[in-house]
Coordinates of C-alpha atoms in Angstrom, one line a residue:
X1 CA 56.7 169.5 117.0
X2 CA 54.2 171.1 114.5
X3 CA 50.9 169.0 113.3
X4 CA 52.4 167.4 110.6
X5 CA 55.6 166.4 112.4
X6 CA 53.3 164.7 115.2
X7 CA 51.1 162.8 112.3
X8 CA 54.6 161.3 110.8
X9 CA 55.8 160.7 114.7
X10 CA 51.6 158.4 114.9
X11 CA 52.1 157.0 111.4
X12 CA 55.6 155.4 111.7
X13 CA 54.7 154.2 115.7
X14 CA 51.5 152.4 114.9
X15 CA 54.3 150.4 112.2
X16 CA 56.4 149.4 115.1
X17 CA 56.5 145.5 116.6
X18 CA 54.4 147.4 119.3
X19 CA 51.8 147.9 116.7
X20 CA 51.8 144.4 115.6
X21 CA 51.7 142.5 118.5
X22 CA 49.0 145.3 119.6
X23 CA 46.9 144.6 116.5
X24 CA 47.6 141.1 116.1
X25 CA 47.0 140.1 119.7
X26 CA 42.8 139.3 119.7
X27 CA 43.8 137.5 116.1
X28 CA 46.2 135.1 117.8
X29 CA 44.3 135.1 121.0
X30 CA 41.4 133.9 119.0
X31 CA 43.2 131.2 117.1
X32 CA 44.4 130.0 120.2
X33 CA 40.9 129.8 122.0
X34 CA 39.7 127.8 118.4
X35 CA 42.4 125.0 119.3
X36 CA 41.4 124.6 122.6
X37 CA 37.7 124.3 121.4
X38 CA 36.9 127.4 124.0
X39 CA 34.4 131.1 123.0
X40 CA 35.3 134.3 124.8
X41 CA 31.9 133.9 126.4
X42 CA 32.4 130.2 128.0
X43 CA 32.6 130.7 131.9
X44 CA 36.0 127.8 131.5
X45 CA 37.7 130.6 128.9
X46 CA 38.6 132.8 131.2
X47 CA 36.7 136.3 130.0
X48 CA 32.9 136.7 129.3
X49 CA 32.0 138.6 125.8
X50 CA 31.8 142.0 125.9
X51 CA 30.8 144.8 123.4
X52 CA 33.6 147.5 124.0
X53 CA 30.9 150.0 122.5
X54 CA 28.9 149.1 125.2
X55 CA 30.8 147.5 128.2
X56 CA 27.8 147.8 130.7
X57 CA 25.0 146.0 128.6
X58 CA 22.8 143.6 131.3
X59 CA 24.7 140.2 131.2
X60 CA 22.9 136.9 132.5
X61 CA 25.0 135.0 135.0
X62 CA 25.7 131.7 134.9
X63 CA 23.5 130.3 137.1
X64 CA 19.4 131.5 138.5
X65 CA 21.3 134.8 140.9
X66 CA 19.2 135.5 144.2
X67 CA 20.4 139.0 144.2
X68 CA 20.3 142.2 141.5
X69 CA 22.2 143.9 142.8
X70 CA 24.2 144.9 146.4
X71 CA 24.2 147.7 149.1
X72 CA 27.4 147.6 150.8
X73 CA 27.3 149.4 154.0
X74 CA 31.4 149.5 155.3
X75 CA 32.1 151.2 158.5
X76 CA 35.8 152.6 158.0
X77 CA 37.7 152.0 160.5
X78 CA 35.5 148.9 161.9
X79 CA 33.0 149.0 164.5
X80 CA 33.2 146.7 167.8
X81 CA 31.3 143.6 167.5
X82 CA 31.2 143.1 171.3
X83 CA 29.8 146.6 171.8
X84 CA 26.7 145.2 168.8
X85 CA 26.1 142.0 168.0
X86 CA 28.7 139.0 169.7
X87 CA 27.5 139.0 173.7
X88 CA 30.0 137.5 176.1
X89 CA 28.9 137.5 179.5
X90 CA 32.1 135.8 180.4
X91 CA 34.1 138.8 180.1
X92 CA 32.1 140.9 182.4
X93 CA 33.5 138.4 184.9
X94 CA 36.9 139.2 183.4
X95 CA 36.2 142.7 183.5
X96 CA 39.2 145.2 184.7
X97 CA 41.3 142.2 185.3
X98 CA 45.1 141.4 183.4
X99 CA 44.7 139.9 180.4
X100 CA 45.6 136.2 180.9
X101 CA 49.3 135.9 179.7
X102 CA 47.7 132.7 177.3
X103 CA 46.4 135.4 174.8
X104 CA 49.2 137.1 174.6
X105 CA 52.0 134.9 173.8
X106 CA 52.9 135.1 170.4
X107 CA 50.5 137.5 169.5
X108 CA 51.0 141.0 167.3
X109 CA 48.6 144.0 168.3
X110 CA 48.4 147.4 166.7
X111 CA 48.8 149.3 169.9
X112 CA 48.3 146.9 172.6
X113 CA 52.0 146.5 174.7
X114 CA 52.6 145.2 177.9
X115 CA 49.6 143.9 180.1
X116 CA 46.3 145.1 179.0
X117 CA 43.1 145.1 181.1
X118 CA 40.3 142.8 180.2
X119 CA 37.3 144.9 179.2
X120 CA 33.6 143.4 179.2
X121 CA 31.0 144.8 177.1
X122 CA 30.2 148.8 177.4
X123 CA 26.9 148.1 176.8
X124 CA 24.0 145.9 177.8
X125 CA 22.8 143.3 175.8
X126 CA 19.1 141.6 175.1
X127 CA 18.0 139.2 172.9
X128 CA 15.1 140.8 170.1
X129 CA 12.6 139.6 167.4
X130 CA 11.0 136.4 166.6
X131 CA 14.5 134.9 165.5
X132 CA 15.5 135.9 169.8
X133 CA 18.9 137.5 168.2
X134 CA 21.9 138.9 170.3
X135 CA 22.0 143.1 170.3
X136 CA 23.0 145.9 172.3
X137 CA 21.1 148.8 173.3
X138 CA 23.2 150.8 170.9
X139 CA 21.2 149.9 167.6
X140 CA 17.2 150.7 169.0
X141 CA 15.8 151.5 165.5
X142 CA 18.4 148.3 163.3
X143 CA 16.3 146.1 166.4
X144 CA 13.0 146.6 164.5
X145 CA 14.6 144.8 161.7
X146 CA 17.0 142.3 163.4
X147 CA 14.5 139.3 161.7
X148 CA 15.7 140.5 158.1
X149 CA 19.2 140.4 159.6
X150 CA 21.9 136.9 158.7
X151 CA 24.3 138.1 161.3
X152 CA 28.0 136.0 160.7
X153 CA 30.0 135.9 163.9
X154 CA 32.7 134.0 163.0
X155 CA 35.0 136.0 160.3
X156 CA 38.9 136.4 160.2
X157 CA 40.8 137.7 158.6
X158 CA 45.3 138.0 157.9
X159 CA 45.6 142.0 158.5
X160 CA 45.4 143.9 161.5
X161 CA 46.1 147.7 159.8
X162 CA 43.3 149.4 158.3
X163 CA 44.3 150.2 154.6
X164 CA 46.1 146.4 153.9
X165 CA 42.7 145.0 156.0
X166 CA 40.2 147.5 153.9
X167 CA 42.1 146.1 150.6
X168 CA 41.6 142.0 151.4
X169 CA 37.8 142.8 152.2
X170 CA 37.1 144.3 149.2
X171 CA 39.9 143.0 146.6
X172 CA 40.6 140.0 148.7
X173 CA 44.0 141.1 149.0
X174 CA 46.1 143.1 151.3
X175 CA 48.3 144.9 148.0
X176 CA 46.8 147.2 145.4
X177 CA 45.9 146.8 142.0
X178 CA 43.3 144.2 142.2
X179 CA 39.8 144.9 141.4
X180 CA 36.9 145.1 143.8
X181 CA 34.2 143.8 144.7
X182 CA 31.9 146.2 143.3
X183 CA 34.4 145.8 139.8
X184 CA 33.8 142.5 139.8
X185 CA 29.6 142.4 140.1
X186 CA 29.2 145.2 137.7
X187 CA 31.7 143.4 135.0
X188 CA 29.7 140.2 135.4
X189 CA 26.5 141.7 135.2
X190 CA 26.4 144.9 133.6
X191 CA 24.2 147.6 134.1
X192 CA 20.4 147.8 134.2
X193 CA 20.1 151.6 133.4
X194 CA 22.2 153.0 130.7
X195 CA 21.9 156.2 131.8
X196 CA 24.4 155.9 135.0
X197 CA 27.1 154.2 136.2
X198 CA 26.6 150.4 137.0
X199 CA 29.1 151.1 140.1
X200 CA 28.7 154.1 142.6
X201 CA 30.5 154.9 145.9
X202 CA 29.2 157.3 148.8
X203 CA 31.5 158.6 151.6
X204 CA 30.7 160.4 155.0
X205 CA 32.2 160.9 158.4
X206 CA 34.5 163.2 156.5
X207 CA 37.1 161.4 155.6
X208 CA 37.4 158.3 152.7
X209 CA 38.8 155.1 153.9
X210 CA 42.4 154.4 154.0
X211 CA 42.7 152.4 151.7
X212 CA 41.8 155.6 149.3
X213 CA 39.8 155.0 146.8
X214 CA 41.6 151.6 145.4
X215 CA 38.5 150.0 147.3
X216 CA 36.2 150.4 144.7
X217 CA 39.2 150.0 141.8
X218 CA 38.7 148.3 138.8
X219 CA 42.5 147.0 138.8
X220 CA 43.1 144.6 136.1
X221 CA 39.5 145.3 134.4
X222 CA 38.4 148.1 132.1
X223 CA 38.5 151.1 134.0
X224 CA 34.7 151.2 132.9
X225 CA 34.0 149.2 135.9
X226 CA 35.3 150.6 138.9
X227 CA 33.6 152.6 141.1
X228 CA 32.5 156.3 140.2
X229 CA 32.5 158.2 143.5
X230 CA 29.8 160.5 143.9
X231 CA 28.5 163.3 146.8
X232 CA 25.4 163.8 148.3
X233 CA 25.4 167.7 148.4
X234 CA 26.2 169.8 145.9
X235 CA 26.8 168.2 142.0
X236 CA 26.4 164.7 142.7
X237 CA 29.7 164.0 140.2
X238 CA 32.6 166.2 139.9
X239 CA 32.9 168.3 136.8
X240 CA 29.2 166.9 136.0
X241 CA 27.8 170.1 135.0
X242 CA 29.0 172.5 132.0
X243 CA 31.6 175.3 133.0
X244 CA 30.4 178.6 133.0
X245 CA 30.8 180.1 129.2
X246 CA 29.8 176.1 127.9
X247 CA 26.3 175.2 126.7
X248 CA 25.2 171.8 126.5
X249 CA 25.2 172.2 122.1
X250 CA 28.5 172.9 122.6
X251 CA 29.6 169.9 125.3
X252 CA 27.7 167.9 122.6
X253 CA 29.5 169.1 119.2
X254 CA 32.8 168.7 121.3
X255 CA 32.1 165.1 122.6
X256 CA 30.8 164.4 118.6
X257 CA 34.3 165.8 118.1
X258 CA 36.4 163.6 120.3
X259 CA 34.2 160.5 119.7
X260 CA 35.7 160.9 116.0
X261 CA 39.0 161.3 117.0
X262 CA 38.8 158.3 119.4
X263 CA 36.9 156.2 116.7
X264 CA 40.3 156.6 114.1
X265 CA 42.7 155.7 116.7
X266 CA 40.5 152.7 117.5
X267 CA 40.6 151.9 113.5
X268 CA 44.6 152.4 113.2
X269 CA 45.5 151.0 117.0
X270 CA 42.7 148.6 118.0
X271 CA 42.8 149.0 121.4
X272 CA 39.4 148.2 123.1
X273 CA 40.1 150.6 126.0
X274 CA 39.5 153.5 123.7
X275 CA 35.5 151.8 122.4
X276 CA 35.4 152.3 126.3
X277 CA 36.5 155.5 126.5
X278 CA 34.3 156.6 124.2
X279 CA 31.4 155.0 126.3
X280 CA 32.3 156.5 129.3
X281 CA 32.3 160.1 127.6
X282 CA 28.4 159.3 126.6
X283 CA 27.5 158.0 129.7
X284 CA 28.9 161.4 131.5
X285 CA 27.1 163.3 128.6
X286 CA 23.6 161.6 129.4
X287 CA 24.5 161.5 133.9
X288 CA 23.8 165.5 133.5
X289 CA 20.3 164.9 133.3
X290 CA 19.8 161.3 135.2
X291 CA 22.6 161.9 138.0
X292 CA 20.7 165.0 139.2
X293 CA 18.0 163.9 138.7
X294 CA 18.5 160.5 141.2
X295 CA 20.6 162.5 143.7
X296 CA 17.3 165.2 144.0
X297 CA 16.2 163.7 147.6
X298 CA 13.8 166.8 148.0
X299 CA 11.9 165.2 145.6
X300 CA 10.9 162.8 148.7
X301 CA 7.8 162.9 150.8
X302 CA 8.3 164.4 154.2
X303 CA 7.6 160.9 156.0
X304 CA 10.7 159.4 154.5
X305 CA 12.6 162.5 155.4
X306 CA 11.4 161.6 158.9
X307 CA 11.8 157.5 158.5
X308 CA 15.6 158.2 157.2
X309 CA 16.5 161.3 159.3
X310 CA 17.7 162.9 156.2
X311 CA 18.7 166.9 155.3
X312 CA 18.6 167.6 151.8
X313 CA 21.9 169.7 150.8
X314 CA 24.0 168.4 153.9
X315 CA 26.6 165.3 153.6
X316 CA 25.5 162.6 156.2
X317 CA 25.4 158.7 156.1
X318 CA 21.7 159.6 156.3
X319 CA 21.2 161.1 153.5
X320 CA 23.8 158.3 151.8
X321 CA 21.0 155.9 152.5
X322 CA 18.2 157.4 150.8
X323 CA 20.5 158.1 147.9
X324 CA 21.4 154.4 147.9
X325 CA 17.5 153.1 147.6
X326 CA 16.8 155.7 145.2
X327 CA 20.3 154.2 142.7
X328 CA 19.0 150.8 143.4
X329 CA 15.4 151.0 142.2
X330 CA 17.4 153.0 139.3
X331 CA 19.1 149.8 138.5
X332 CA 22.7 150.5 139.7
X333 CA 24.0 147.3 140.0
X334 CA 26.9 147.9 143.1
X335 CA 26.6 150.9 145.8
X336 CA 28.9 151.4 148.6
X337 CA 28.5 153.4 151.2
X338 CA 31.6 154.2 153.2
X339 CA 31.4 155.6 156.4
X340 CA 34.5 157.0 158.3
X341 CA 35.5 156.4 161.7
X342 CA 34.7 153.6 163.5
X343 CA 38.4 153.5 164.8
X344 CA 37.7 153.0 168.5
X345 CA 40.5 152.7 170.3
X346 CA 40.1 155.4 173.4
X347 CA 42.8 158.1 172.4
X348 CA 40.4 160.9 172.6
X349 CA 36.8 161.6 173.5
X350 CA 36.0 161.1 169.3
X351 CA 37.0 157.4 169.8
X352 CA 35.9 156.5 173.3
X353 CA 33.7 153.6 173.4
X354 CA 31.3 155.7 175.9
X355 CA 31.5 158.7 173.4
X356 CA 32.5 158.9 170.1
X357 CA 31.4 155.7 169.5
X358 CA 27.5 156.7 170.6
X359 CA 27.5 159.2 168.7
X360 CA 28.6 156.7 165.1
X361 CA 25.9 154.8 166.4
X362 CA 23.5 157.1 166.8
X363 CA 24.3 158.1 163.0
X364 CA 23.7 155.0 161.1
X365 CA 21.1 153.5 163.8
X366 CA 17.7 154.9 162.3
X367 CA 19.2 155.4 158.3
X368 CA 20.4 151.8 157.9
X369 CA 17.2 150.3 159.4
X370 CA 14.7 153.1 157.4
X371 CA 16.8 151.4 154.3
X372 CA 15.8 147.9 155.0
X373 CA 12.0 149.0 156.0
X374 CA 12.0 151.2 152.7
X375 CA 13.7 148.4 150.1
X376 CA 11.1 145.7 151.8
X377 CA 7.9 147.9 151.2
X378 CA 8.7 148.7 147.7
X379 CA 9.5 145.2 146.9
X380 CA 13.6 145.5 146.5
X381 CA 14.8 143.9 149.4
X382 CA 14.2 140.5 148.3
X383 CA 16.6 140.9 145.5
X384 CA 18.8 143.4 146.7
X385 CA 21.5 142.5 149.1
X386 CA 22.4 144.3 151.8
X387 CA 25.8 144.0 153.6
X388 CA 27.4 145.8 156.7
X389 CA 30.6 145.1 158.4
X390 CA 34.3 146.7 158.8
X391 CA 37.6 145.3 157.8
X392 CA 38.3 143.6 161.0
X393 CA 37.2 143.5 164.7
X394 CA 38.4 144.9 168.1
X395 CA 39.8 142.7 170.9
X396 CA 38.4 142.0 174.3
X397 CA 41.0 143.9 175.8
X398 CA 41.1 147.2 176.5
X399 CA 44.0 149.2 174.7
X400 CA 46.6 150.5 176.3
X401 CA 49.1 152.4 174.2
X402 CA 52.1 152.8 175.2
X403 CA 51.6 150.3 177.9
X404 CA 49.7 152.8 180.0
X405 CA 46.0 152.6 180.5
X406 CA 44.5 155.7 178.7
X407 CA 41.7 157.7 180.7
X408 CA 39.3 156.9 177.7
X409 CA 37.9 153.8 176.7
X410 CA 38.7 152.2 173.9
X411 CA 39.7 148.4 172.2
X412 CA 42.5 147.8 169.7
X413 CA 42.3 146.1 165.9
X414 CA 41.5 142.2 166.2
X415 CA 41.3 140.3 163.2
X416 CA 41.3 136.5 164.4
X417 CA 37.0 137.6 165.2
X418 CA 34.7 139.7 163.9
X419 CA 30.7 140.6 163.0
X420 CA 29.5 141.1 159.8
X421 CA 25.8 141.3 158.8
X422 CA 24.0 140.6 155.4
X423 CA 19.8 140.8 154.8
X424 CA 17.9 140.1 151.8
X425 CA 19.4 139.2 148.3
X426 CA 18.7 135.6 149.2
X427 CA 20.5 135.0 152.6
X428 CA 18.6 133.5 155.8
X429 CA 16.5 136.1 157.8
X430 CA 16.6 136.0 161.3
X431 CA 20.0 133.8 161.7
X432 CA 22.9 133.9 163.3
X433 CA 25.7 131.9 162.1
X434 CA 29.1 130.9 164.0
X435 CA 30.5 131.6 167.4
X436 CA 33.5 133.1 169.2
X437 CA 35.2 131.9 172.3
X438 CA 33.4 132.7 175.4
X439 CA 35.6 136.2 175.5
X440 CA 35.8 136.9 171.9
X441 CA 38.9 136.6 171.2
X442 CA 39.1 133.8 168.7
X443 CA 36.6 131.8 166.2
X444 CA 35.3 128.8 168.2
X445 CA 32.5 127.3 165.9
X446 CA 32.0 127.6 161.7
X447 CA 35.0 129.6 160.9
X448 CA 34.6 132.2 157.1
X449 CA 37.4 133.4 156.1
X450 CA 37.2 136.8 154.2
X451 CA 37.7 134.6 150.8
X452 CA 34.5 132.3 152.0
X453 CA 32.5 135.3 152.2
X454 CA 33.6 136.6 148.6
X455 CA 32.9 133.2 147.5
X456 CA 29.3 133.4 149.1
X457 CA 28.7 137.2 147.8
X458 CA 29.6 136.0 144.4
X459 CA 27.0 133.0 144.4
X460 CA 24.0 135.1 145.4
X461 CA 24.9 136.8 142.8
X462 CA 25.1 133.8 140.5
X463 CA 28.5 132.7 140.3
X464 CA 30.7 130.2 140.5
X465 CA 34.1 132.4 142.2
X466 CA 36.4 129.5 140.5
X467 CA 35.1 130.1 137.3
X468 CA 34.3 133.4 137.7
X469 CA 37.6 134.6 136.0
X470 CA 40.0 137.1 134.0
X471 CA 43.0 136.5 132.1
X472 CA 45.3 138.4 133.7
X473 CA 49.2 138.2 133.6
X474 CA 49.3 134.8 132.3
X475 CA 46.5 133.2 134.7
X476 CA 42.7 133.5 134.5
X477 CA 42.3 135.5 137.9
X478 CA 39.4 135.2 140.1
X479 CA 38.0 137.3 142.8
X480 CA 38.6 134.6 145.8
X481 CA 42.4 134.9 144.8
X482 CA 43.7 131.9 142.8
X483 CA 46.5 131.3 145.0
X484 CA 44.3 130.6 148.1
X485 CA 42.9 126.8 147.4
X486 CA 40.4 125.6 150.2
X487 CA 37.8 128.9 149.9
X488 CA 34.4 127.8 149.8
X489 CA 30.4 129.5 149.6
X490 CA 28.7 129.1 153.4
X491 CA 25.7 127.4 152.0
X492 CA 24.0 127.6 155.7
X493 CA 23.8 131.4 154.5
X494 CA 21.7 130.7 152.1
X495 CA 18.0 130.7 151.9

């Protein structure tokens, strides 16, 4: 097909009923919203107003938000809470003995078959800080800051496999295609530096979740607000930087070239997608100068090096940290840091609770609490919320696979109880909220489902998550999932 045989091929497609419908569809939609006496803007229409030209403009929520912006902290493959945080000195009387046939019955594990052995804590626990807080000796350096820390010990959720679980923590559903949580923030609120992406993800432990990268999708939204993933050694964004042979007049006369191209079939198609694509183009144009220039952790005094435990030009959770307080004081509205495996279950030395599991700890301990220390001092912890947690918890019995106890140590997937931990961005310092069973195996006291906690994410960061929609596949959509009546915010969690 020759040029002009392609520009009769465009010219008699864009007359199709496709076309029509295509062009006509924000007329009708409008005329519609006019009879119901709704804007695009008003929080009951469904959609907020956007500029396609510039889809990550600073929007106002709609209510006073306690938080800019969040730092989530996810631990792939999910950490055990009765190794950290949820002490139960009932199981050490439990410890080594057959799991009581009562907790069985009825019950689906991962791995677990047969008769499992009850298995206390690895660890020793002691209460720390003014607020007198439950922890292990595991987390020495995250003590010093166990006062900033809301600790919830009460969470479920419905999935007991690692990708469908990673999905409902972060799209609040187990099936793909829905946006996250990072989507949603940055969609409601935009961007405060025009200069980078209002959403960035950082992986270590070698390996992204798996899940893939659907955790920090945009599903249903413009794809100008799901997550760009980004490195901390080497170019901070693939393809960021000009290929050899290409010099930054030329990147520029080519994007001038393409931004016409896109502009026309805007004109003749009217398809707001490509407004965005031509924004995203831009912003990759300006990142070559701002990305590199935020990622640059030499640029750091030596005592932060020290406070964080960073190495500039390595990949490490460490270094994921830094980079996270340096994107938030840059305005980046959602960073997640993903850190792989937390998968404990005592197959191998790697995830024995008494090895490989000392060793994650040891790798977050001192990075996670230098990033609390360092957003309090300059003033961004108060508005910036922090979260930690995995997508589920581990049981209080000791796995063994195949029905055979394993010579490592090790607890399989629970999700009927688990830890998660928030600090600053206008939760309670120092608290501890909910309780397990004396054992651990099931929520005893102020159940949150994984929806209650969206619900509560989405009001620090002023929203109301049943209003807080998008018209999507004939329903306005929400992030606490419409089809899930009964979710509500945890007000105690709020300061």
């Amino acid at each position: 097909m020759n040029l002009f045989q392609q520009y009769e091929h465009d010219r008699v497609q864009h007359a199709t009923r496709r076309h029509f419908l295509n062009r006509c569809a924000v007329g009708l939609g409008g005329m519609w919203l006019a009879s119901q006496g709704r804007s695009w803007g008003n929080s009951e229409g469904g959609v907020l107003a956007k500029d396609p030209a510039n889809p990550l403009a600073p929007d106002v929520p709609m209510f006073a938000a306690k938080a800019k912006r969040v730092i989530y902290l996810h631990m792939a493959g999910s950490p055990s809470q009765l190794e950290l945080f949820d002490y139960k000195p009932e199981l050490v009387k439990l410890d080594g003995k057959d799991c009581p046939q009562e907790f069985l019955a009825g019950k689906q594990f991962a791995f677990i078959q047969g008769v499992p052995k009850m298995l206390s804590s690895v660890f020793p626990f002691h209460q720390a800080g003014k607020s007198g807080q439950w922890i292990s000796d595991r987390l020495p350096h995250l003590e010093t800051m166990i006062d900033e820390l809301c600790i919830v010990k009460s969470l479920y959720t419905t999935q007991f496999n690692h990708a469908p679980a990673q999905l409902m923590m972060h799209t609040g559903e187990q099936r793909l295609g829905l946006p996250s949580m990072g989507a949603w923030a940055t969609y409601g609120l935009g961007s405060e530096n025009a200069n980078l992406p209002g959403f960035m993800v950082l992986t270590s432990g070698g390996n992204n979740p798996d899940a893939g990268k659907s955790v920090w999708g945009s599903g249903y939204l413009p794809s100008i607000y799901q997550g760009v993933q980004c490195r901390s050694k080497g170019d901070p964004v693939l393809f960021l930087a000009n290929p050899d042979g290409v010099s930054g007049s030329m990147r520029r006369r080519t994007l001038d070239a393409i931004s016409q191209i896109n502009s026309k079939i805007e004109k003749d198609v009217g398809d707001p997608e490509t407004l965005t694509r031509i924004a995203q183009y831009e912003m990759a144009y300006r990142m070559q100068i701002h990305a590199s220039d935020a990622f640059d952790i030499k640029q750091e005094p030596a005592a932060i090096h020290e406070m964080y435990g960073t190495k500039p030009g390595e990949e490490s959770f460490a270094n994921n940290c830094l980079l996270a307080r340096r994107l938030a004081e840059r305005g980046v509205r959602f960073i997640q840091l993903f850190d792989w495996g937390w998968d404990s279950h005592g197959t191998d030395v790697g995830t024995d609770l008494r090895k490989g599991f000392v060793n994650k700890c040891n790798s977050i301990d001192k990075p996670i609490a230098a990033l609390l220390k360092d957003l309090k001092q300059r003033g961004l912890l108060e508005e910036t919320l922090v979260i930690w947690g995995g997508e589920f918890g581990r049981t209080p019995m000791r796995e063994n696979r195949g029905g055979v106890e394993m010579p490592y140590v090790g607890r399989d997937h629970h999700p009927s109880a688990f830890t998660m931990w928030m600090a600053g961005g206008g939760v309670k310092p120092g608290f501890s909220y909910g309780e397990t069973d004396p054992i651990g195996y099931e929520v005893a006291k102020d159940k949150v489902s994984v929806h209650d906690f969206h619900a509560t994410v989405m009001k620090l960061l002023g929203f109301d998550h049943e209003k807080f929609t998008y018209p999507f596949q004939g329903a306005h959509q929400r992030f606490t999932n419409i089809t899930k009546p009964g979710t509500k915010v945890v007000q105690e969690l709020i300061a």
